[in-house]
Coordinates of C-alpha atoms in Angstrom, one line a residue:
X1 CA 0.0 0.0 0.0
X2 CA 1.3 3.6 -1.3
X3 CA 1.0 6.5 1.2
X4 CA -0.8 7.9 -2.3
X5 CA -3.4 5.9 -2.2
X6 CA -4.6 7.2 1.1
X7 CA -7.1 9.2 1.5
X8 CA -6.4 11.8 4.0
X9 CA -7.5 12.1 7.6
X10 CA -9.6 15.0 6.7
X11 CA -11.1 14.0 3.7
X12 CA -12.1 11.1 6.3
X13 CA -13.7 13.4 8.8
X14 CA -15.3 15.4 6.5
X15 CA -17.3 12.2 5.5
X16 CA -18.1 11.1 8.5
X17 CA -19.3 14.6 9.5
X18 CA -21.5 14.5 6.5
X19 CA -22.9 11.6 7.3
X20 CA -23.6 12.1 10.7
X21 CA -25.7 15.3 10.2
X22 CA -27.6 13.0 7.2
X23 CA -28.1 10.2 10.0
X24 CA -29.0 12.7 13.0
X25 CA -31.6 14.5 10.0
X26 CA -33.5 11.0 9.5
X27 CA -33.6 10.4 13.3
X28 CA -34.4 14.0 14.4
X29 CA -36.3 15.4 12.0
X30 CA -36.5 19.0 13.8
X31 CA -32.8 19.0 13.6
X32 CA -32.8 20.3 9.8
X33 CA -35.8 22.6 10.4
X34 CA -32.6 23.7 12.5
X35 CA -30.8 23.5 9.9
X36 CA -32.8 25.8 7.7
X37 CA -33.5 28.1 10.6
X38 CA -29.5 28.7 11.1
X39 CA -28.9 28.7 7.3
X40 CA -31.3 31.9 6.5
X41 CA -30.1 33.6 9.8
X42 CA -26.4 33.3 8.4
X43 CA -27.7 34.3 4.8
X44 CA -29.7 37.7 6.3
X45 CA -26.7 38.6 8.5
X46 CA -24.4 38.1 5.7
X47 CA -26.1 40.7 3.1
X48 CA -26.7 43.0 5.6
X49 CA -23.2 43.3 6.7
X50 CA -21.0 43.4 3.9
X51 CA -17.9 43.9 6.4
X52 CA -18.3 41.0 7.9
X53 CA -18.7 38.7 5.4
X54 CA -15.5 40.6 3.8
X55 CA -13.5 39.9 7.3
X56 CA -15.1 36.0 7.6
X57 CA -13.8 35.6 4.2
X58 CA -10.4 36.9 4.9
X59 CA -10.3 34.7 7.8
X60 CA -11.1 31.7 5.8
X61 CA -14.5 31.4 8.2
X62 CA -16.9 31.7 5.1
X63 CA -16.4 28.7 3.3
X64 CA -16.3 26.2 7.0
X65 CA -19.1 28.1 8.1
X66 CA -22.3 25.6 6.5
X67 CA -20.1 22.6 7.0
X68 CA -19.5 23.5 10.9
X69 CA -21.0 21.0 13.4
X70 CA -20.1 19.6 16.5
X71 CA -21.9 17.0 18.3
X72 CA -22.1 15.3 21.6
X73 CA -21.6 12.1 22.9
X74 CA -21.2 10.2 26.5
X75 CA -19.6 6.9 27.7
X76 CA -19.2 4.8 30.4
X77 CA -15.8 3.1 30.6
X78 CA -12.6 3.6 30.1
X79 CA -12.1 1.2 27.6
X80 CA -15.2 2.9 25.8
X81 CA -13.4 6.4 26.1
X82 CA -9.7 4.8 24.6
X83 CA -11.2 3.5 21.9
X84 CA -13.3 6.5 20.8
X85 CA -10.1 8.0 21.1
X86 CA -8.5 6.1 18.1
X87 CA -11.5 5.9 16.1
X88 CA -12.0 10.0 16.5
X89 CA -7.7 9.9 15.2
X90 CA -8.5 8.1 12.1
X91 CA -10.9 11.3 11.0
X92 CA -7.8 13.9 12.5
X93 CA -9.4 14.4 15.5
X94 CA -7.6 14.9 19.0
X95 CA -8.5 15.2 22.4
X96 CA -7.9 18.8 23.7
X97 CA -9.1 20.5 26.8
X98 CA -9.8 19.0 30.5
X99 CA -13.8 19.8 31.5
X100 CA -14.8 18.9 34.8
X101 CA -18.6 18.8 34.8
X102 CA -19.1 18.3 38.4
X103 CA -18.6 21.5 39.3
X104 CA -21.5 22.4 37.7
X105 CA -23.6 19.1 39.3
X106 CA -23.5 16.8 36.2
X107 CA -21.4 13.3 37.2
X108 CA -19.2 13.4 34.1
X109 CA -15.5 15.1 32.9
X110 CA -15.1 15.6 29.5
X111 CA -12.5 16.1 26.8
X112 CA -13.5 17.7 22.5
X113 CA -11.9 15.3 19.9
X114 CA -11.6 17.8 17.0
X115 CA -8.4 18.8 14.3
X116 CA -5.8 20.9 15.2
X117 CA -3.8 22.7 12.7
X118 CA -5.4 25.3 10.9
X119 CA -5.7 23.5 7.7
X120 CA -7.7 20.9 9.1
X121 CA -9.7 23.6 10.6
X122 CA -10.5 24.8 7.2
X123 CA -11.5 21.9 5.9
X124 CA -13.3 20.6 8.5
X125 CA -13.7 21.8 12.0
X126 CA -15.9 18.7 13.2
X127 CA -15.6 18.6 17.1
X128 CA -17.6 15.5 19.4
X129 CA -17.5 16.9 22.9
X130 CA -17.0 13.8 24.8
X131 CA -18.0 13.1 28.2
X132 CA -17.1 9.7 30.9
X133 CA -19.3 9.1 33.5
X134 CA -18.0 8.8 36.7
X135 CA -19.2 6.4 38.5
X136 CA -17.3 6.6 41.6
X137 CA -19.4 10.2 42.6
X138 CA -22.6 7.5 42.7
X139 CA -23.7 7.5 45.7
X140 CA -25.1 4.5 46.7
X141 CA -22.4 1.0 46.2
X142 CA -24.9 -0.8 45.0
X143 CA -26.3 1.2 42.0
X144 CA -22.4 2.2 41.2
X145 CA -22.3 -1.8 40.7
X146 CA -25.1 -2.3 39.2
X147 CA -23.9 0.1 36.5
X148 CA -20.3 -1.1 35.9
X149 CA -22.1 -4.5 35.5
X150 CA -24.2 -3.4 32.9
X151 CA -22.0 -1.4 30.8
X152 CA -18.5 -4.3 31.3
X153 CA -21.5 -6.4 28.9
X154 CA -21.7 -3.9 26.4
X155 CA -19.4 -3.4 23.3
X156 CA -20.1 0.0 21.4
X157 CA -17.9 -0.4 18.8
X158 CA -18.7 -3.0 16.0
X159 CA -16.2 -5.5 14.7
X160 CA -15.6 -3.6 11.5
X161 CA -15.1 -0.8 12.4
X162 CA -12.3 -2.4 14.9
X163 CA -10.9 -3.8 12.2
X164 CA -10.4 -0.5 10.2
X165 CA -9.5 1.5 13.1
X166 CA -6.1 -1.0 13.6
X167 CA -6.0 -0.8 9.6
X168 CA -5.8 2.6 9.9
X169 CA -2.8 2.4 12.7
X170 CA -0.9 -0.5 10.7
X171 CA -0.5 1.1 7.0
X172 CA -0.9 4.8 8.5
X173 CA -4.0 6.1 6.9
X174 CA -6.9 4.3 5.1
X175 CA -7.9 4.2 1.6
X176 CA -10.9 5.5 -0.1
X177 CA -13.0 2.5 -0.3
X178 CA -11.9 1.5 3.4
X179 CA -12.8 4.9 4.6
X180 CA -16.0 4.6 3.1
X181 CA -16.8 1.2 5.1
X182 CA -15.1 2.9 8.2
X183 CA -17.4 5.8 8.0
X184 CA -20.5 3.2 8.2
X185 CA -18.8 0.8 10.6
X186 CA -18.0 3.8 12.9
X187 CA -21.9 5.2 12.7
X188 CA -23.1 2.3 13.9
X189 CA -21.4 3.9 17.4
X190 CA -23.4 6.6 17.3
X191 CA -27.1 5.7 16.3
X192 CA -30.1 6.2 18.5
X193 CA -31.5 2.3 19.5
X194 CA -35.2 2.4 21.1
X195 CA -34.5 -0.9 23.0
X196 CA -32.6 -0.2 26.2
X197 CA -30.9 -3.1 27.5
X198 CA -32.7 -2.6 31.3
X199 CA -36.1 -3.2 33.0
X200 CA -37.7 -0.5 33.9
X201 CA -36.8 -1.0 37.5
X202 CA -33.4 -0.6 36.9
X203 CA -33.8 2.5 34.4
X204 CA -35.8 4.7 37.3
X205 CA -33.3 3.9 39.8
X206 CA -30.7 5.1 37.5
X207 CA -32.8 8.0 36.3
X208 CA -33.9 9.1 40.1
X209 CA -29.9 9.2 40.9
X210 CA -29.3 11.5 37.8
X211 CA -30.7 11.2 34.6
X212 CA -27.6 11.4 32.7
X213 CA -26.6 8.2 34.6
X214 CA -29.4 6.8 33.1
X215 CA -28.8 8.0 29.1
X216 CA -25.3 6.5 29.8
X217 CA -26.1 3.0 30.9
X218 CA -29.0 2.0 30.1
X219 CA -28.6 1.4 26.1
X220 CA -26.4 -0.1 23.5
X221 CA -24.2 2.9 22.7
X222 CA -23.7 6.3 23.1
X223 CA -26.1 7.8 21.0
X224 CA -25.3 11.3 19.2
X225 CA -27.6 13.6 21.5
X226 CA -27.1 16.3 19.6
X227 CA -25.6 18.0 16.6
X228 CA -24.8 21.4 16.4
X229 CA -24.7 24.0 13.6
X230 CA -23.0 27.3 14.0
X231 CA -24.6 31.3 13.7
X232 CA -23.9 34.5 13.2
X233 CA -26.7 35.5 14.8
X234 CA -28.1 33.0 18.1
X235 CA -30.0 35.8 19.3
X236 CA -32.2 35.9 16.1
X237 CA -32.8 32.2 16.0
X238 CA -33.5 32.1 19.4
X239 CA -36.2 34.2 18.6
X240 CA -37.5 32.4 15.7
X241 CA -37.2 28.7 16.9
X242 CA -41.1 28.6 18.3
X243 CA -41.8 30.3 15.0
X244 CA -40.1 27.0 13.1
X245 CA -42.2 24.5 16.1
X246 CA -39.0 24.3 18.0
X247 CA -39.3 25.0 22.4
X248 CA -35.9 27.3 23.0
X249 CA -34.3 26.6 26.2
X250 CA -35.0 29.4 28.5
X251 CA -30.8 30.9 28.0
X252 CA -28.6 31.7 26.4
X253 CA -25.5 30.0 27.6
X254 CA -21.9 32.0 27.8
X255 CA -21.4 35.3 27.3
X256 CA -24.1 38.2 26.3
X257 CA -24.6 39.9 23.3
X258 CA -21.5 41.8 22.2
X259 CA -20.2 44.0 19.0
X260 CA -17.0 41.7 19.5
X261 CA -18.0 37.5 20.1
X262 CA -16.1 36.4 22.7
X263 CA -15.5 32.5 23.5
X264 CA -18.9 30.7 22.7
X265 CA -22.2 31.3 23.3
X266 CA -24.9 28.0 22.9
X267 CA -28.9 28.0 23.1
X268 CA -30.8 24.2 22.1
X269 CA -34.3 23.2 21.4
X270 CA -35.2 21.1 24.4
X271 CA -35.0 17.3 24.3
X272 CA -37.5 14.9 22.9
X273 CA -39.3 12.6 24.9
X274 CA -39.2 9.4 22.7
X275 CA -40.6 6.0 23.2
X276 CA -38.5 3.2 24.6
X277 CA -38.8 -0.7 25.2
X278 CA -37.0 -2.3 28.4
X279 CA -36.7 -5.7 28.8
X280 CA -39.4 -7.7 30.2
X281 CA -41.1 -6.1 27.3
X282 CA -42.4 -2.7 28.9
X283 CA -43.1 0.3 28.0
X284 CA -41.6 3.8 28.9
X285 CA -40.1 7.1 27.5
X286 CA -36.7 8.6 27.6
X287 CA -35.8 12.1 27.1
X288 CA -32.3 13.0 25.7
X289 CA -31.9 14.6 22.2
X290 CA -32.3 17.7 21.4
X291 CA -30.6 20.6 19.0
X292 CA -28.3 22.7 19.8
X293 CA -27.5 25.7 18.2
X294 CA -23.5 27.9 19.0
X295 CA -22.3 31.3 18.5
X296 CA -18.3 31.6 18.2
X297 CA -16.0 34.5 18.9
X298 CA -12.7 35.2 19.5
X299 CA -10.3 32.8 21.9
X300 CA -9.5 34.2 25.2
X301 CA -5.9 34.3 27.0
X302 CA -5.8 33.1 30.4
X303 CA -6.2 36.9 31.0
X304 CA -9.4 37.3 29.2
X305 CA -10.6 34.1 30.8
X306 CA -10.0 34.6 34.1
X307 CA -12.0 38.1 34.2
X308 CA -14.4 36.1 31.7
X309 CA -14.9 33.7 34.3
X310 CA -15.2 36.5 37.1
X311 CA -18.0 38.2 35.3
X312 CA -19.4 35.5 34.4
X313 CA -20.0 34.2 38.3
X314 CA -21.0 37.7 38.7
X315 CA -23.5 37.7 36.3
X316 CA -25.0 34.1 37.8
X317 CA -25.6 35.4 40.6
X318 CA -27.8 37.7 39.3
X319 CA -29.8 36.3 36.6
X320 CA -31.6 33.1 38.6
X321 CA -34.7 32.2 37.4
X322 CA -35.2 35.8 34.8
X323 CA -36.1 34.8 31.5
X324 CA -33.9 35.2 28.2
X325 CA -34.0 39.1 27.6
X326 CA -34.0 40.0 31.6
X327 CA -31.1 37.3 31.7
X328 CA -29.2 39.1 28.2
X329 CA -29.7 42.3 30.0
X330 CA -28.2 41.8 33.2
X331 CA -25.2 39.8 31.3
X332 CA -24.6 43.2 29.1
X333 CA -24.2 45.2 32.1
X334 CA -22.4 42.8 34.3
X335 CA -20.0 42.1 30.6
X336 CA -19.5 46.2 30.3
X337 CA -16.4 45.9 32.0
X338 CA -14.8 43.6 29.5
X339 CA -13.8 45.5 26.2
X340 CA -15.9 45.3 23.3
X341 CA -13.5 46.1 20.7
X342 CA -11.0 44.1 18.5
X343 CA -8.3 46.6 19.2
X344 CA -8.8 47.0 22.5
X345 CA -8.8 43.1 23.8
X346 CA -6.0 42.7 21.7
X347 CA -3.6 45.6 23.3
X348 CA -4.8 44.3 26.6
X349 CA -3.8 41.0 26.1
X350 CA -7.2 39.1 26.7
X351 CA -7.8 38.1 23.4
X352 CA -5.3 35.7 20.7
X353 CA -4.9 37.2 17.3
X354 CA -3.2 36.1 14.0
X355 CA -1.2 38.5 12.3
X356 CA -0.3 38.6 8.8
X357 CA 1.0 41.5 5.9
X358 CA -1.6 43.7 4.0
X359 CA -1.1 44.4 0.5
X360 CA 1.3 47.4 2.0
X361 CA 2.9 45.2 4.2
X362 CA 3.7 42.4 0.9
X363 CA 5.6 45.1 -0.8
X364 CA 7.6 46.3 1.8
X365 CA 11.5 44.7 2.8
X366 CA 13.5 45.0 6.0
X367 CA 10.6 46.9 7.6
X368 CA 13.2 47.9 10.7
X369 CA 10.6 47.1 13.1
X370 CA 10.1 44.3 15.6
X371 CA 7.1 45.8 17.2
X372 CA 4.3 44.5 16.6
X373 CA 2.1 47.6 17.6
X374 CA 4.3 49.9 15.2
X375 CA 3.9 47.8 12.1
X376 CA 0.1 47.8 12.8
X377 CA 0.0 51.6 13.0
X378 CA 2.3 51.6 9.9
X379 CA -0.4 49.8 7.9
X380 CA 2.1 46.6 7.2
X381 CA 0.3 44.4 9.5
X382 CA -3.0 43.5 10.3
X383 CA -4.2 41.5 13.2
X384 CA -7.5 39.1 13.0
X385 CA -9.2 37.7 16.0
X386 CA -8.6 33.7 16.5
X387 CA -12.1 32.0 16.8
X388 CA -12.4 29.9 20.0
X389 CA -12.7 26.1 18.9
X390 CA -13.5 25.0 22.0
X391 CA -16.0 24.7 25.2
X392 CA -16.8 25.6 28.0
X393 CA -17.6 23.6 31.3
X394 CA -20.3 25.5 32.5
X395 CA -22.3 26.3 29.1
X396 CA -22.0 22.7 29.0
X397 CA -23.3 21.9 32.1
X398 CA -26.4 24.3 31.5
X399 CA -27.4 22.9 27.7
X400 CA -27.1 19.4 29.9
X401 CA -29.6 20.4 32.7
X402 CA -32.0 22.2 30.4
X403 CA -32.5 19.1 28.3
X404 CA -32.1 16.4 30.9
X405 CA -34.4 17.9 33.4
X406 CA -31.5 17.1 35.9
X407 CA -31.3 19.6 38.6
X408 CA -27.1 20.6 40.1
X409 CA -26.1 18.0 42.4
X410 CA -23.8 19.4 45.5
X411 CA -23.0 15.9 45.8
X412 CA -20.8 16.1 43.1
X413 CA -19.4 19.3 43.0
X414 CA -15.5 20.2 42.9
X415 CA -14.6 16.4 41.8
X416 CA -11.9 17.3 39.0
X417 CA -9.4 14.8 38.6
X418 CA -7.8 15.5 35.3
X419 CA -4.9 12.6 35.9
X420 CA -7.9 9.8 36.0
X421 CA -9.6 10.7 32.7
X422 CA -6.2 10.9 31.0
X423 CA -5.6 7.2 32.5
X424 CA -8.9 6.2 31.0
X425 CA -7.9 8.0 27.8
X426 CA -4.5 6.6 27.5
X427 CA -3.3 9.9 26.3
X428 CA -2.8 13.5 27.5
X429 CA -5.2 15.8 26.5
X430 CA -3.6 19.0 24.7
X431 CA -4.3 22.0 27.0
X432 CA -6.4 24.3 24.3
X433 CA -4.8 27.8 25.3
X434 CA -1.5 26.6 24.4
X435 CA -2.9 26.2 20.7
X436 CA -3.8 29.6 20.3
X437 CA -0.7 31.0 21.8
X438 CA 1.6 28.8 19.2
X439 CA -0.7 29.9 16.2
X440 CA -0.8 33.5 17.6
X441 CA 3.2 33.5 17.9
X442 CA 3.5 31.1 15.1
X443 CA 1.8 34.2 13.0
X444 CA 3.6 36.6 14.2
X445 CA 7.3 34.9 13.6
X446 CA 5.9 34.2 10.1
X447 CA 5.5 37.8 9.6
X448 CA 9.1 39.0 10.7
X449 CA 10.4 36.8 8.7
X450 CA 8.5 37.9 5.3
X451 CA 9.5 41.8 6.5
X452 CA 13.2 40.6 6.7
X453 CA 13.4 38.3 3.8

């Protein structure tokens, strides 16, 4: 086998991706009303502001911007979470960023499998946000064993796609025809199965302990539980989902409204209730899907994220129980004191940017400036926010609750134990700020360079 003959890992994902949101479409079929919904939103804001789609084209945003999903997924053993891990490497996906849950009350830590470089981001910038429950913040033994039981019977991953994943590993890539079986094998993982593999005895004591506990262990895989396109505007199609027959969540998750997108902000449709069969032949319901709809903006430096993150616990405080436009209000005001301008975050260090020449900048040589700042001013250099690729533990955590019904649990709170989900991994997760901070500097060296050469 020729390395030529390969198909790459991000024609790979792109496939999958495709084939996913087609899968999750039949399944869900309010998931491409979504779809529409978020397609004319984009289109309107587009027309109207010439500017930006000028600076999402310069970005190279434009053309990722209909293909953009990510999706959501949630094991139950270790061995569950290592394998995804290699079947997520075949499509060029990695594990970056540490997300404890239980500081929000949700029994799970969670990792995003999605491409790193930025031409893999271009193609493709598929991410699965991943989550392992933890059965050890159970509280009662006996339901903690009950569960391991259940799940050690279990295998999620089917023998071809096994197969391909070590084919993958052995020859270093796969070829087309292979990645076409792979990209079926693999969404067999993935599909929504009405037969749970408890009685309904079992299901309500997992589902009065927390109902995510439930979702987890009580069926034959780990079921996409949602897929989620990306806005320009979530604001505007959180207002029109009851129009399209959608129920918004009451939030906005993340940050408020802003000139500037910041981070990430999320909103969903809330979960259907869909009909089940447990063993012994009865009959129940179980609620778990839903749509999910993001906003990104720019990627924050520890800086920006630590006063996002005091603002943020400001604003919670604040906003309990206030519907969406009392909520977005309070959020503005509470958000004032974080900058609402490119130039501004950027000089302040809260933001990561990429840097590269203008047309001025092209035809200049040996500008005689290091400084960033000068060639800026000097119209050489031009900086463009980084867009955050990532999560965040507590939108998470809220997008969870709404459509779970699950209330925050004390109980579990302040659990984090990064070192025990890497062990279940087998790998270390790549720490997310570091990425931007290499492409940020990796920009910037690229532009000396040019100025010297």
């Amino acid at each position: 086998m020729t390395q030529s003959n390969l198909l790459s890992t991000n024609d790979v994902r792109d496939r999958f991706s495709k084939a996913m949101s087609a899968m999750y479409q039949a399944e869900v079929p309010q998931y491409g009303t979504l779809l529409e919904l978020v397609e004319h939103v984009n289109q309107e804001m587009l027309s109207q502001q010439p500017e930006l789609h000028r600076r999402l084209e310069a970005q190279g945003e434009l053309a990722r911007l209909s293909v953009e999903r990510h999706g959501a997924i949630r094991v139950g053993t270790a061995a569950e979470l290592s394998m995804l891990r290699r079947l997520f490497a075949v499509m060029g996906m990695y594990p970056v960023g540490y997300y404890d849950l239980s500081e929000a009350g949700v029994p799970v830590h969670s990792t995003a499998f999605r491409p790193i470089d930025d031409d893999a981001l271009a193609v493709n910038p598929f991410r699965v946000f991943t989550s392992l429950l933890r059965l050890e913040l159970i509280e009662s033994e006996a339901l903690r064993q009950r569960s391991a039981e259940i799940l050690a019977k279990r295998d999620i991953f089917t023998p071809g796609a096994r197969k391909l994943i070590e084919r993958h590993e052995t020859q270093g890539g796969l070829t087309s025809e292979e990645a076409d079986q792979f990209v079926k094998e693999a969404l067999e993982t993935f599909r929504w199965h009405q037969d749970a593999t408890v009685d309904l005895e079992t299901y309500h004591a997992l589902h009065d302990e927390h109902r995510l506990i439930a979702d987890v262990v009580c069926f034959r895989g780990p079921h996409i539980n949602h897929l989620t396109p990306r806005t320009l505007d979530i604001d505007e199609v959180q207002r029109r989902m009851p129009e399209m027959g959608m129920n918004p969540k009451a939030v906005i998750e993340g940050p408020p409204r802003r000139e500037c997108p910041i981070l990430l902000r999320q909103t969903s449709f809330k979960a259907l209730e869909e009909s089940i069969r447990f063993a012994g032949d009865a009959q129940g319901t179980h609620t778990a899907r839903f749509g999910e709809i993001e906003q990104r903006g720019v990627a924050l430096t520890p800086k920006g994220r630590a006063l996002y993150d005091q603002l943020l616990n400001e604003g919670r405080k604040q906003t309990a129980g206030l519907d969406n436009d009392a909520h977005q209000t309070v959020m503005k005001n509470v958000f004032a004191k974080f900058p609402d301008n490119d130039e501004a975050m950027r000089r302040e260090a809260l933001a990561y940017f990429h840097y590269h020449l203008t047309e001025k900048g092209q035809a200049a040589k040996d500008a005689g400036s290091a400084d960033i700042d000068a060639l800026i001013a000097r119209g050489l250099v031009e900086a463009q926010p980084i867009t955050y690729e990532d999560f965040l533990p507590v939108s998470a955590a809220g997008i969870f609750q709404s459509n779970l019904g699950g209330a925050e649990s004390a109980a579990y709170a302040g659990n984090a134990n990064r070192n025990a989900f890497e062990e279940a991994l087998g790998a270390q997760v790549t720490d997310e700020l570091s990425l931007y901070a290499e492409r940020e500097n990796a920009s910037k060296a690229k532009v000396f360079a040019s100025l010297k050469g």
